[in-house]
Tab-separated table of C-alpha atoms and ligand atoms in Angstrom:
chain	number	residue	atom	x	y	z
A	1	MET	CA	19.786	72.658	-0.635
A	2	ALA	CA	20.375	76.310	-0.344
A	3	ARG	CA	19.154	77.429	3.053
A	4	LEU	CA	19.523	74.733	5.746
A	5	ALA	CA	22.721	73.575	7.498
A	6	GLN	CA	24.837	76.571	6.591
A	7	THR	CA	28.117	77.024	8.570
A	8	ALA	CA	29.243	80.568	9.326
A	9	GLY	CA	32.890	81.576	9.452
A	10	LEU	CA	34.454	79.059	7.109
A	11	THR	CA	37.629	79.939	5.321
A	12	ASP	CA	37.953	80.133	1.538
A	13	VAL	CA	39.827	76.832	1.581
A	14	GLN	CA	37.149	75.146	3.593
A	15	GLN	CA	34.417	76.419	1.269
A	16	GLU	CA	36.278	75.234	-1.784
A	17	ILE	CA	36.829	71.772	-0.325
A	18	LEU	CA	33.159	71.504	0.612
A	19	SER	CA	31.954	72.620	-2.723
A	20	THR	CA	34.166	70.115	-4.477
A	21	VAL	CA	32.820	67.335	-2.238
A	22	ARG	CA	29.240	68.452	-2.689
A	23	ASP	CA	29.722	68.399	-6.441
A	24	PHE	CA	31.248	64.881	-6.249
A	25	VAL	CA	28.318	63.642	-4.095
A	26	ASP	CA	25.708	65.051	-6.436
A	27	LYS	CA	27.365	63.707	-9.591
A	28	GLU	CA	29.073	60.485	-8.554
A	29	ILE	CA	27.347	59.206	-5.411
A	30	ILE	CA	23.582	60.043	-5.334
A	31	PRO	CA	22.897	58.705	-8.911
A	32	VAL	CA	24.330	55.227	-8.113
A	33	ALA	CA	23.962	54.819	-4.306
A	34	THR	CA	20.643	53.065	-4.006
A	35	GLU	CA	21.394	50.609	-6.749
A	36	LEU	CA	24.781	49.675	-5.357
A	37	GLU	CA	23.222	49.465	-1.877
A	38	HIS	CA	20.597	47.078	-2.921
A	39	ARG	CA	23.284	44.832	-4.508
A	40	ASP	CA	25.388	45.226	-1.317
A	41	GLU	CA	28.210	46.152	-3.684
A	42	TYR	CA	31.452	47.841	-2.603
A	43	PRO	CA	31.582	51.298	-4.222
A	44	GLN	CA	35.031	50.963	-5.696
A	45	ALA	CA	34.702	53.728	-8.292
A	46	ILE	CA	33.513	56.152	-5.611
A	47	VAL	CA	36.352	55.149	-3.309
A	48	ASP	CA	38.834	55.770	-6.138
A	49	GLY	CA	37.315	59.223	-6.673
A	50	LEU	CA	37.614	60.063	-2.871
A	51	LYS	CA	41.216	59.001	-3.097
A	52	GLU	CA	41.891	61.312	-5.975
A	53	LEU	CA	40.212	64.197	-4.079
A	54	GLY	CA	42.671	63.486	-1.146
A	55	LEU	CA	39.824	62.748	1.282
A	56	PHE	CA	41.694	59.835	2.924
A	57	GLY	CA	44.361	62.353	3.992
A	58	LEU	CA	42.098	65.289	4.894
A	59	MET	CA	43.172	65.509	8.518
A	60	ILE	CA	46.636	64.014	8.211
A	61	PRO	CA	49.334	66.704	8.645
A	62	GLU	CA	50.872	68.124	5.468
A	63	GLU	CA	54.280	66.896	6.459
A	64	TYR	CA	52.960	63.302	5.969
A	65	GLY	CA	51.338	64.224	2.612
A	66	GLY	CA	47.884	64.970	3.920
A	67	LEU	CA	45.791	68.171	3.702
A	68	GLY	CA	46.208	68.997	7.351
A	69	GLU	CA	42.646	70.126	7.706
A	70	SER	CA	40.644	70.564	10.891
A	71	LEU	CA	38.038	68.240	12.422
A	72	LEU	CA	35.365	70.741	11.384
A	73	THR	CA	36.338	70.481	7.692
A	74	TYR	CA	36.388	66.721	8.003
A	75	ALA	CA	33.013	66.622	9.709
A	76	LEU	CA	31.463	68.916	7.124
A	77	CYS	CA	32.752	66.684	4.334
A	78	VAL	CA	31.364	63.628	6.037
A	79	GLU	CA	27.956	65.334	6.324
A	80	GLU	CA	28.057	65.974	2.567
A	81	ILE	CA	29.081	62.413	1.814
A	82	ALA	CA	26.481	60.869	4.098
A	83	ARG	CA	23.896	62.951	2.427
A	84	GLY	CA	24.820	61.004	-0.724
A	85	TRP	CA	25.252	57.577	0.894
A	86	MET	CA	26.014	56.843	4.457
A	87	SER	CA	28.080	53.748	3.730
A	88	VAL	CA	30.694	55.810	1.882
A	89	SER	CA	31.167	57.922	4.989
A	90	GLY	CA	31.680	54.677	6.927
A	91	ILE	CA	34.479	53.699	4.539
A	92	ILE	CA	36.480	56.825	5.480
A	93	ASN	CA	35.425	57.015	9.131
A	94	THR	CA	37.494	54.143	10.576
A	95	HIS	CA	40.398	55.125	8.412
A	96	PHE	CA	40.198	58.621	9.759
A	97	ILE	CA	40.028	57.358	13.432
A	98	VAL	CA	43.080	55.184	13.005
A	99	ALA	CA	45.053	58.025	11.294
A	100	TYR	CA	43.994	60.345	14.125
A	101	MET	CA	45.178	57.901	16.767
A	102	LEU	CA	48.463	57.547	15.005
A	103	LYS	CA	48.880	61.274	14.728
A	104	GLN	CA	48.034	61.834	18.423
A	105	HIS	CA	49.740	58.773	20.044
A	106	GLY	CA	51.990	57.068	17.520
A	107	THR	CA	55.809	56.913	17.785
A	108	GLN	CA	57.760	58.872	15.158
A	109	GLU	CA	58.582	55.589	13.416
A	110	GLN	CA	54.941	54.609	13.346
A	111	LYS	CA	53.930	57.961	11.947
A	112	ASP	CA	56.572	57.819	9.347
A	113	HIS	CA	55.658	54.250	8.385
A	114	PHE	CA	51.973	54.626	8.093
A	115	LEU	CA	50.767	58.173	7.637
A	116	PRO	CA	52.081	59.011	4.190
A	117	ARG	CA	50.535	55.877	2.710
A	118	MET	CA	47.263	56.417	4.739
A	119	ALA	CA	47.131	60.004	3.358
A	120	ALA	CA	47.344	58.574	-0.156
A	121	GLY	CA	44.608	56.022	0.645
A	122	ASP	CA	47.016	53.239	-0.205
A	123	ILE	CA	46.887	51.840	3.456
A	124	ARG	CA	43.286	51.978	4.767
A	125	GLY	CA	42.463	51.750	8.416
A	126	ALA	CA	39.862	49.861	10.522
A	127	PHE	CA	39.590	49.823	14.345
A	128	SER	CA	38.489	47.082	16.590
A	129	MET	CA	37.265	47.208	20.133
A	130	SER	CA	34.016	45.266	20.094
A	131	GLU	CA	33.759	41.577	20.781
A	132	PRO	CA	30.892	39.078	20.445
A	133	ALA	CA	30.090	39.529	24.151
A	134	LEU	CA	30.685	43.261	24.497
A	135	GLY	CA	30.383	46.646	22.803
A	136	SER	CA	29.388	49.245	25.271
A	137	ASP	CA	31.442	47.732	28.080
A	138	VAL	CA	34.923	48.047	26.666
A	139	SER	CA	36.540	47.336	29.985
A	140	ALA	CA	35.191	43.707	29.672
A	141	ILE	CA	37.503	42.886	26.728
A	142	THR	CA	38.898	39.384	26.825
A	143	SER	CA	41.201	39.162	23.793
A	144	LYS	CA	44.693	38.991	25.026
A	145	ALA	CA	48.283	39.773	24.158
A	146	VAL	CA	51.154	37.846	25.811
A	147	LYS	CA	54.702	38.868	25.466
A	148	ASP	CA	57.103	36.370	23.831
A	149	GLY	CA	60.634	37.897	23.399
A	150	GLU	CA	60.346	40.884	21.159
A	151	GLU	CA	56.919	39.933	19.999
A	152	TYR	CA	53.350	39.695	21.401
A	153	VAL	CA	51.111	36.670	20.753
A	154	LEU	CA	47.437	37.769	20.313
A	155	THR	CA	44.428	35.478	20.744
A	156	GLY	CA	40.724	36.304	20.778
A	157	GLN	CA	37.707	37.130	18.697
A	158	LYS	CA	36.618	40.588	17.666
A	159	MET	CA	33.226	41.599	16.205
A	160	TRP	CA	31.800	44.344	14.041
A	161	LEU	CA	34.829	45.704	12.293
A	162	THR	CA	33.744	48.291	9.751
A	163	ASN	CA	36.119	47.883	6.796
A	164	GLY	CA	37.419	44.661	8.345
A	165	GLY	CA	37.936	43.096	4.965
A	166	THR	CA	39.024	46.028	2.844
A	167	SER	CA	41.458	47.531	5.306
A	168	SER	CA	45.212	46.754	5.493
A	169	LEU	CA	45.791	48.237	8.994
A	170	VAL	CA	43.611	47.435	12.042
A	171	ALA	CA	44.060	49.135	15.365
A	172	VAL	CA	43.051	46.278	17.778
A	173	LEU	CA	42.428	46.848	21.493
A	174	VAL	CA	43.333	43.828	23.684
A	175	ARG	CA	44.157	43.065	27.287
A	176	SER	CA	47.911	42.980	27.884
A	177	ASP	CA	48.750	41.816	31.390
A	178	GLU	CA	52.489	42.145	30.963
A	179	GLY	CA	53.833	44.749	33.272
A	180	HIS	CA	50.345	45.145	34.745
A	181	PRO	CA	49.876	42.768	37.612
A	182	GLU	CA	46.532	41.027	38.209
A	183	GLY	CA	44.089	43.435	39.838
A	184	THR	CA	45.223	46.442	37.678
A	185	ALA	CA	42.123	48.501	36.692
A	186	PRO	CA	40.919	47.086	33.284
A	187	HIS	CA	41.434	50.403	31.477
A	188	LYS	CA	45.160	50.435	32.541
A	189	SER	CA	45.849	46.984	31.255
A	190	MET	CA	44.772	47.451	27.714
A	191	THR	CA	46.918	47.951	24.593
A	192	THR	CA	46.304	49.035	21.076
A	193	PHE	CA	48.145	46.971	18.490
A	194	LEU	CA	48.705	48.139	14.926
A	195	VAL	CA	47.969	45.012	12.940
A	196	GLU	CA	49.065	45.056	9.289
A	197	LYS	CA	47.345	42.561	6.999
A	198	GLU	CA	46.279	41.835	3.457
A	199	PRO	CA	42.927	43.134	2.437
A	200	GLY	CA	40.406	40.342	1.819
A	201	PHE	CA	38.813	37.467	3.591
A	202	GLY	CA	40.026	34.190	5.032
A	203	GLU	CA	43.483	33.822	6.661
A	204	VAL	CA	44.869	37.233	5.726
A	205	ARG	CA	48.079	36.744	7.746
A	206	PRO	CA	49.329	33.813	9.849
A	207	GLY	CA	47.129	33.627	12.888
A	208	LEU	CA	44.630	36.250	11.668
A	209	THR	CA	41.354	35.347	9.983
A	210	ILE	CA	38.642	37.618	8.671
A	211	PRO	CA	35.526	35.501	7.974
A	212	GLY	CA	33.125	36.827	5.408
A	213	LYS	CA	30.931	39.935	5.543
A	214	ILE	CA	28.168	40.160	8.181
A	215	ASP	CA	24.775	40.437	6.401
A	216	LYS	CA	23.123	43.624	7.621
A	217	MET	CA	19.798	45.341	7.281
A	218	GLY	CA	21.325	48.564	6.077
A	219	TYR	CA	24.729	50.281	5.798
A	220	LYS	CA	25.465	47.933	2.974
A	221	GLY	CA	28.296	48.162	0.451
A	222	VAL	CA	30.788	48.837	3.259
A	223	ASP	CA	32.069	45.473	4.730
A	224	THR	CA	31.510	44.685	8.388
A	225	THR	CA	33.337	41.673	9.736
A	226	GLU	CA	34.566	39.620	12.634
A	227	LEU	CA	38.266	39.176	13.290
A	228	ILE	CA	39.798	36.021	14.765
A	229	MET	CA	43.328	36.059	16.323
A	230	ASP	CA	44.788	32.672	17.080
A	231	GLY	CA	48.530	32.960	17.904
A	232	LEU	CA	48.902	36.150	15.895
A	233	ARG	CA	52.451	37.391	16.303
A	234	ILE	CA	52.965	41.181	16.441
A	235	PRO	CA	56.384	42.818	16.902
A	236	ALA	CA	56.636	45.024	19.978
A	237	GLU	CA	57.287	48.047	17.775
A	238	ARG	CA	53.684	47.858	16.635
A	239	VAL	CA	52.305	48.703	20.074
A	240	LEU	CA	50.658	52.073	19.431
A	241	GLY	CA	52.885	54.731	21.080
A	242	GLY	CA	55.422	52.026	22.018
A	243	VAL	CA	54.180	51.545	25.612
A	244	THR	CA	51.575	49.029	26.742
A	245	GLY	CA	48.669	49.839	29.065
A	246	ARG	CA	47.585	52.987	27.256
A	247	GLY	CA	45.217	51.410	24.746
A	248	PHE	CA	41.965	52.243	26.482
A	249	TYR	CA	42.769	55.942	26.554
A	250	GLN	CA	44.024	55.986	22.992
A	251	MET	CA	40.846	54.370	21.691
A	252	MET	CA	38.551	56.642	23.781
A	253	ASP	CA	40.355	59.566	22.270
A	254	GLY	CA	39.737	58.095	18.803
A	255	VAL	CA	36.111	57.385	19.521
A	256	GLU	CA	35.570	60.917	20.718
A	257	VAL	CA	36.463	62.430	17.306
A	258	GLY	CA	34.508	59.445	15.806
A	259	ARG	CA	31.399	60.635	17.644
A	260	VAL	CA	31.537	64.064	15.972
A	261	ASN	CA	31.795	62.058	12.747
A	262	VAL	CA	28.733	59.964	13.492
A	263	ALA	CA	26.820	63.196	14.393
A	264	ALA	CA	27.856	64.545	11.023
A	265	ARG	CA	26.569	61.405	9.284
A	266	GLY	CA	23.184	61.847	11.043
A	267	CYS	CA	23.085	65.463	9.832
A	268	GLY	CA	23.777	64.325	6.238
A	269	VAL	CA	21.216	61.534	6.229
A	270	ALA	CA	18.564	63.842	7.844
A	271	GLN	CA	19.274	66.486	5.223
A	272	ARG	CA	18.799	64.067	2.391
A	273	ALA	CA	15.541	62.798	3.960
A	274	PHE	CA	14.350	66.390	4.288
A	275	GLU	CA	15.185	67.045	0.635
A	276	LEU	CA	13.277	63.945	-0.518
A	277	GLY	CA	10.296	64.735	1.717
A	278	VAL	CA	9.961	68.414	0.818
A	279	ARG	CA	10.201	67.456	-2.924
A	280	TYR	CA	7.704	64.713	-2.722
A	281	ALA	CA	5.260	66.816	-0.729
A	282	GLN	CA	5.004	69.266	-3.539
A	283	GLN	CA	4.575	66.587	-6.242
A	284	ARG	CA	1.928	64.414	-4.657
A	285	HIS	CA	-1.615	65.576	-4.717
A	286	THR	CA	-4.502	64.521	-2.424
A	287	PHE	CA	-7.939	66.018	-1.985
A	288	GLY	CA	-7.260	68.493	-4.857
A	289	LYS	CA	-3.967	70.058	-3.756
A	290	PRO	CA	-0.300	69.146	-3.124
A	291	ILE	CA	0.078	67.387	0.182
A	292	ALA	CA	2.487	70.117	1.190
A	293	GLN	CA	-0.564	72.417	1.370
A	294	HIS	CA	-2.102	70.369	4.092
A	295	GLN	CA	-1.108	71.897	7.383
A	296	ALA	CA	-0.235	68.486	8.954
A	297	ILE	CA	2.373	67.908	6.285
A	298	GLN	CA	3.664	71.501	6.472
A	299	PHE	CA	4.178	70.963	10.185
A	300	LYS	CA	6.076	67.858	9.578
A	301	LEU	CA	8.372	69.734	7.163
A	302	ALA	CA	8.807	72.472	9.707
A	303	GLU	CA	9.811	69.950	12.438
A	304	MET	CA	12.131	68.092	10.098
A	305	ALA	CA	13.905	71.303	9.047
A	306	THR	CA	14.229	72.527	12.609
A	307	LYS	CA	15.867	69.221	13.588
A	308	VAL	CA	18.217	69.441	10.633
A	309	GLU	CA	19.299	72.929	11.735
A	310	ALA	CA	19.613	71.997	15.469
A	311	ALA	CA	21.722	68.842	14.780
A	312	HIS	CA	24.009	70.689	12.363
A	313	ALA	CA	24.626	73.483	14.933
A	314	MET	CA	25.558	71.018	17.696
A	315	MET	CA	27.759	69.029	15.417
A	316	VAL	CA	29.627	72.111	14.311
A	317	ASN	CA	29.976	73.279	17.846
A	318	ALA	CA	31.493	69.915	18.951
A	319	ALA	CA	33.976	69.897	16.129
A	320	ARG	CA	35.033	73.540	16.718
A	321	LYS	CA	35.552	72.781	20.467
A	322	LYS	CA	37.921	69.887	19.660
A	323	ASP	CA	39.770	72.037	17.090
A	324	SER	CA	40.254	74.707	19.643
A	325	GLY	CA	42.225	72.146	21.705
A	326	GLU	CA	39.612	71.862	24.490
A	327	ARG	CA	38.101	68.718	25.820
A	328	ASN	CA	34.834	68.049	23.822
A	329	ASP	CA	33.488	64.867	25.297
A	330	LEU	CA	30.338	66.573	26.563
A	331	GLU	CA	29.646	68.401	23.229
A	332	ALA	CA	30.501	65.374	21.157
A	333	GLY	CA	28.235	63.058	23.255
A	334	MET	CA	25.389	65.579	22.989
A	335	ALA	CA	25.911	66.098	19.204
A	336	LYS	CA	26.062	62.347	18.573
A	337	TYR	CA	22.976	61.697	20.721
A	338	LEU	CA	20.898	64.443	19.308
A	339	ALA	CA	21.924	64.074	15.645
A	340	SER	CA	21.298	60.279	15.604
A	341	GLU	CA	17.860	60.557	17.280
A	342	TYR	CA	16.814	63.454	15.105
A	343	CYS	CA	18.112	61.694	12.058
A	344	LYS	CA	15.860	58.694	12.872
A	345	GLU	CA	12.841	61.013	13.326
A	346	VAL	CA	13.401	63.107	10.195
A	347	VAL	CA	13.832	59.926	8.108
A	348	GLU	CA	10.634	58.486	9.565
A	349	ASP	CA	8.749	61.680	8.777
A	350	ALA	CA	10.020	61.684	5.192
A	351	PHE	CA	9.068	58.058	4.853
A	352	ARG	CA	5.459	58.843	6.137
A	353	ILE	CA	5.232	61.739	3.677
A	354	HIS	CA	6.009	59.221	0.874
A	355	GLY	CA	2.921	57.205	1.814
A	356	GLY	CA	3.004	53.650	0.338
A	357	TYR	CA	5.753	54.615	-2.097
A	358	GLY	CA	8.186	55.019	0.863
A	359	PHE	CA	7.924	51.293	1.258
A	360	SER	CA	9.014	50.628	-2.308
A	361	LYS	CA	12.655	50.007	-3.091
A	362	GLU	CA	12.271	52.358	-6.071
A	363	TYR	CA	12.304	55.287	-3.723
A	364	GLU	CA	15.470	56.500	-2.017
A	365	ILE	CA	13.835	56.970	1.376
A	366	GLU	CA	13.511	53.191	1.697
A	367	ARG	CA	17.321	52.973	1.893
A	368	LEU	CA	17.633	55.858	4.330
A	369	TYR	CA	14.998	54.241	6.561
A	370	ARG	CA	17.290	51.099	6.905
A	371	GLU	CA	20.427	53.249	7.377
A	372	ALA	CA	19.334	55.541	10.103
A	373	PRO	CA	19.229	52.967	13.002
A	374	MET	CA	22.907	52.204	12.715
A	375	LEU	CA	23.610	55.703	13.940
A	376	LEU	CA	21.729	54.935	17.141
A	377	ILE	CA	24.239	52.228	17.907
A	378	GLY	CA	27.687	52.929	16.454
A	379	GLU	CA	30.370	54.795	18.388
A	380	GLY	CA	28.303	54.245	21.541
A	381	THR	CA	24.475	53.863	21.949
A	382	ALA	CA	22.157	56.608	23.100
A	383	GLU	CA	22.310	55.198	26.622
A	384	ILE	CA	26.124	55.324	26.617
A	385	GLN	CA	26.103	58.997	25.322
A	386	LYS	CA	23.737	59.913	28.101
A	387	MET	CA	25.958	58.312	30.669
A	388	ILE	CA	28.956	60.361	29.316
A	389	ILE	CA	26.831	63.481	29.244
A	390	GLY	CA	25.431	62.979	32.743
A	391	ARG	CA	28.784	62.392	34.281
A	392	ARG	CA	30.303	65.393	32.736
A	393	LEU	CA	27.459	67.550	33.840
A	394	LEU	CA	27.884	66.384	37.447
A	395	GLU	CA	31.609	67.348	37.148
A	396	GLU	CA	30.771	70.701	35.827
A	397	TYR	CA	27.939	71.412	38.151
A	398	ARG	CA	29.298	69.889	41.344
A	399	PHE	CA	27.208	70.838	44.383
A	400	GLN	CA	29.497	72.562	46.845
A	401	GLY	CA	27.109	72.643	49.836
B	1	FAD	C1	27.121	48.217	11.508
B	1	FAD	C2	28.034	48.258	12.769
B	1	FAD	C3	29.351	48.618	12.641
B	1	FAD	C4	30.203	48.710	13.705
B	1	FAD	N1	31.501	48.987	13.561
B	1	FAD	C5	32.363	48.895	14.537
B	1	FAD	C6	33.834	49.030	14.451
B	1	FAD	O1	34.278	49.369	13.375
B	1	FAD	N2	34.602	48.742	15.556
B	1	FAD	C7	34.126	48.410	16.757
B	1	FAD	O2	34.914	48.189	17.632
B	1	FAD	N3	32.788	48.235	16.881
B	1	FAD	C8	31.920	48.446	15.907
B	1	FAD	N4	30.570	48.216	16.089
B	1	FAD	C9	30.115	47.843	17.406
B	1	FAD	C10	29.314	48.982	18.165
B	1	FAD	O3	30.206	49.914	18.610
B	1	FAD	C11	28.542	48.263	19.251
B	1	FAD	O4	27.532	47.508	18.659
B	1	FAD	C12	27.958	49.296	20.215
B	1	FAD	O5	28.999	49.897	20.907
B	1	FAD	C13	26.970	48.576	21.125
B	1	FAD	O6	27.431	47.416	21.730
B	1	FAD	P1	26.656	46.073	21.751
B	1	FAD	O7	26.167	45.820	20.347
B	1	FAD	O8	27.536	45.075	22.384
B	1	FAD	O9	25.461	46.294	22.684
B	1	FAD	P2	25.400	46.199	24.238
B	1	FAD	O10	26.589	46.869	24.889
B	1	FAD	O11	25.232	44.717	24.588
B	1	FAD	O12	24.128	46.969	24.719
B	1	FAD	C14	22.768	46.391	24.466
B	1	FAD	C15	21.818	47.493	24.933
B	1	FAD	O13	22.094	47.694	26.361
B	1	FAD	C16	22.226	49.049	26.570
B	1	FAD	N5	23.227	49.223	27.642
B	1	FAD	C17	24.438	48.589	27.715
B	1	FAD	N6	25.055	49.080	28.851
B	1	FAD	C18	24.134	49.922	29.539
B	1	FAD	C19	24.163	50.670	30.703
B	1	FAD	N7	25.284	50.664	31.519
B	1	FAD	N8	23.104	51.447	31.073
B	1	FAD	C20	22.012	51.483	30.265
B	1	FAD	N9	21.887	50.785	29.119
B	1	FAD	C21	22.958	49.993	28.762
B	1	FAD	C22	22.786	49.637	25.228
B	1	FAD	O14	22.532	51.023	25.160
B	1	FAD	C23	21.938	48.864	24.248
B	1	FAD	O15	20.696	49.386	24.090
B	1	FAD	C24	29.718	48.317	15.051
B	1	FAD	C25	28.340	48.016	15.084
B	1	FAD	C26	27.546	47.929	14.014
B	1	FAD	C27	26.139	47.545	14.200
């Protein structure tokens, strides 16, 4: 698509990376996405292709074998990939969050140990905060780590791990009371553990079980799982950053960049929905003319394109803010909120434009219609984004009277 979602001020390197990814999406992802999605099949060939392109190391510093690119470059790549198939962007997203957390908070030994192999895509990351009884309220986590000599013993059940089966490194957030007396604020008594495991399902390491994939309405192909820890022993050197009690902040930092990423996914899916809608509207005739010539449909297209533009601009703004070193929770919250809501609306309009055919599995829009709702939930629901946005606004606009 030539005109919408352009980004001013990109460097030559950024433009080259994006055009390579766009080409890959058009040739290797779009032609096979719907078929693989309907079969809920893991897109191994696509993942191998992304590995070859170096996408798993896009933001990992060059000294660890990555490309050392910015969050903006990353988000624009995610937008392109999600335009092809949202599940593929999910495969790299949790990996990217874990690599980011390691880069920002890991000890030197942890960076040296994990980042080069993560950059090559040989170690793949997942992250785990949610539990069966909580998602939004992270402070209510009940999974626990208890110190035993030079190790910690982890118990508890985790829920909704994207890439839970295919990953070999999971950043797991648990409560760790050691050194934090009872009554310590929940966010100060949580620790992120770097849990290495075999990819696959069943008992993937003594004390660690990944049951099968959760059957989902959309976002298929990528595996989403539970994770059960029952006496899982983790050495103290695998506490992220080497010090307990910092997990909550580390995870929130990771989720903040993850939100830009989810916004980028919303932009990509919305762009694809627009492309499908505008094409179909010129092919389908009713009452003697293409439906695109009916004003009601033209208005829909106008609204869809405007939403695509607005979401893209906010996503780019949030990424640039983070890249500049500034706090971006307000911008990331707004971008995630707006892009996911607009994505749902644009997809629905494209679905309506398709008439009855939109309901057929033969048409790509059917898949997008099942994918868009995930964006309303993942990395914090709309309500949670609004809570973050509201709090930040009250900080910024404090009444001094
Ligand atoms: C496909 C998929 C993949 C996922 N991948 C991961 C992953 O990789 N790692 C991970 O840790 N988690 C993951 N999640 C979990 C996801 O982050 C949570 O589902 C999400 O944060 C919402 O939590 P919840 O489902 O427990 O809903 P709840 O927190 O129970 O919320 C239920 C409803 O109540 C609303 N609500 C909650 N609190 C408030 C409040 N204070 N004020 C107003 N409204 C409120 C919510 O907005 C929502 O509408 C994934 C989820 C899905 C569906």
